[in-house]
Coordinates of C-alpha atoms in Angstrom, one line a residue:
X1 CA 18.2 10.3 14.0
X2 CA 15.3 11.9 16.0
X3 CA 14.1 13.3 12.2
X4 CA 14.5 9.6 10.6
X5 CA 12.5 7.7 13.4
X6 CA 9.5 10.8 13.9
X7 CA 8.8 10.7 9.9
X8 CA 9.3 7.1 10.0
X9 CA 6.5 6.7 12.4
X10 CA 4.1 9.3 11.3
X11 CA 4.3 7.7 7.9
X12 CA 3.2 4.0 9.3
X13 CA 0.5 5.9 11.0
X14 CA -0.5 7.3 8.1
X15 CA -0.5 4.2 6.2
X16 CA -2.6 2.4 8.8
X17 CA -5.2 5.3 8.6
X18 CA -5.2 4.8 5.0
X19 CA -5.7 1.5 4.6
X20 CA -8.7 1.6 7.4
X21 CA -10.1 4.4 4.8
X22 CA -9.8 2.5 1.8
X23 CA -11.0 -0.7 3.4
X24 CA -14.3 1.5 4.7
X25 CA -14.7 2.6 1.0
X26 CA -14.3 -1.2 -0.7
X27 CA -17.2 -2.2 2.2
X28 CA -19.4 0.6 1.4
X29 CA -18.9 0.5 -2.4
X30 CA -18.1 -3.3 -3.6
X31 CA -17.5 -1.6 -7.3
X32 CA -15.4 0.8 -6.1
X33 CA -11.3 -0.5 -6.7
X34 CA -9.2 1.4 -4.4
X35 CA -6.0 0.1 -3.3
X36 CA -4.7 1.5 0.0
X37 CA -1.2 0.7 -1.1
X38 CA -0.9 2.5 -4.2
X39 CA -2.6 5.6 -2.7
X40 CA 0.1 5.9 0.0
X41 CA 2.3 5.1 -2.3
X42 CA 1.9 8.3 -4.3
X43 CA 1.2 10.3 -1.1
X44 CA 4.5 9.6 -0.1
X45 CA 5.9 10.2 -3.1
X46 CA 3.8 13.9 -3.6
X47 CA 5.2 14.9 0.3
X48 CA 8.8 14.0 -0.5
X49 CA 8.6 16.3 -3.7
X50 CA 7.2 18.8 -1.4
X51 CA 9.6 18.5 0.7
X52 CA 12.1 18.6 -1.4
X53 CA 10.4 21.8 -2.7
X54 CA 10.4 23.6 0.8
X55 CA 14.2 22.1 1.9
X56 CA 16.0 23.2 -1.2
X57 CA 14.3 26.1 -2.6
X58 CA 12.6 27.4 0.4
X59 CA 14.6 26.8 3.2
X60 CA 18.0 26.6 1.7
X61 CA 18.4 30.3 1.9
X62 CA 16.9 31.1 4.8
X63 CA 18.4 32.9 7.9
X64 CA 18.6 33.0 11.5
X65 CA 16.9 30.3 13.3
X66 CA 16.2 28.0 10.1
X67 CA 19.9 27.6 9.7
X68 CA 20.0 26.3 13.3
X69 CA 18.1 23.1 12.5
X70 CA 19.5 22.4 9.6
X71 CA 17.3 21.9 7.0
X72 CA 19.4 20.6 4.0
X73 CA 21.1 17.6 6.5
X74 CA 17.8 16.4 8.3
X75 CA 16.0 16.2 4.6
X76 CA 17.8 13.5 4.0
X77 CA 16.8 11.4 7.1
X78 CA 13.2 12.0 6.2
X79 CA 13.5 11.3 2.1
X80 CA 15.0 7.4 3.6
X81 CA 12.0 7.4 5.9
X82 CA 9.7 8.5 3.0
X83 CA 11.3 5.8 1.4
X84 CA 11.3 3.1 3.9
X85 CA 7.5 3.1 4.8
X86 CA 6.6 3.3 0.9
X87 CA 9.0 -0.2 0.4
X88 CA 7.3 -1.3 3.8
X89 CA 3.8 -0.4 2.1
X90 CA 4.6 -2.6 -1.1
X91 CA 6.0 -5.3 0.6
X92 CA 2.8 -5.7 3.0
X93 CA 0.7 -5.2 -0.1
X94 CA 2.3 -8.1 -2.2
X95 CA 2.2 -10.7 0.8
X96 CA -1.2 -9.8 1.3
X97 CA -2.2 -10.3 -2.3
X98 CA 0.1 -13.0 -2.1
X99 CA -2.2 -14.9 0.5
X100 CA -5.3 -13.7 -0.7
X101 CA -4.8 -15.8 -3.8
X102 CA -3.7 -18.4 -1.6
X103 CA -6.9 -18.4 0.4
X104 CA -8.9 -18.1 -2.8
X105 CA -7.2 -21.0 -4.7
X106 CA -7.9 -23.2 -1.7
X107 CA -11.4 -22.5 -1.6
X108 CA -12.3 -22.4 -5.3
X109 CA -12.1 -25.8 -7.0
X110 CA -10.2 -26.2 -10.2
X111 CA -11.2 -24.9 -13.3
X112 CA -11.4 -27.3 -16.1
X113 CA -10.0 -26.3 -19.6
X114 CA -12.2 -26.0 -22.3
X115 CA -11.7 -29.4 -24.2
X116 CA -11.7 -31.3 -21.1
X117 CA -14.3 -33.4 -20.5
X118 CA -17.0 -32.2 -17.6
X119 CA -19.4 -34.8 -15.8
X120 CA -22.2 -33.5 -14.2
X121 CA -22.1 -35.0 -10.6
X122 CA -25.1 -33.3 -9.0
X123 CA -28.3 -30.8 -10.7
X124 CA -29.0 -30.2 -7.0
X125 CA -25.6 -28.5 -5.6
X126 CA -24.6 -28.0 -9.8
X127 CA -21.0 -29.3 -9.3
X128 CA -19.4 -30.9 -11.9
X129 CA -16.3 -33.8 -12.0
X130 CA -13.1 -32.6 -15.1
X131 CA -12.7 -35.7 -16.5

């Protein structure tokens, strides 16, 4: 349990840290389209096939003190923390696209559709009225 709750954390730590990084990059570089979420994503994915790697292929058949902490039986507990933070990640990411659009929708009038009708209501400010 120790395992599960030790990955668990260090993997929301290390989503935090990359989201601060991505969010420096988008503020630096406007043009630049990096989403945090899908780069932790696929971090997360990379270390558990490492991991995987080392636990079954490395470890697996090692002696002495490596067969004392049980390699093969904690893997598990970090592959469903691995898999935890990335469904945490994706679930964060979609309510925060989610409101995002929400926010923009509010503050962006409607659009009209081409064929409708479009009154001109001010040259100043350039807003228009869909009729």
């Amino acid at each position: 349990m120790d395992n599960f709750v030790y990955c668990l954390v260090s993997n929301l730590v290390l989503l935090a840290g990359v989201q601060l990084v991505c969010w420096f990059i988008r503020a630096m570089r406007p043009d630049v389209r990096l989403h945090g979420t899908r780069v932790f994503v696929g971090m997360i994915a990379l270390a558990c096939v490492f991991d995987a790697a080392l636990t079954f292929l490395v470890f697996a058949d090692a002696g002495g003190a490596w067969r004392a902490r049980q390699p093969i039986e904690s893997f598990f507990a970090r592959a469903a923390a691995y898999g935890l933070s990335a469904l945490f990640a994706l679930v964060a990411g979609y309510l925060a696209r989610r409101r995002t659009a929400a926010d923009d929708a509010e503050r962006e009038p409607r659009k009209a559709s081409r064929d409708a009708l479009v009154i001109e209501t001010s040259p100043y400010s350039k807003s228009t009225l869909p009729m």
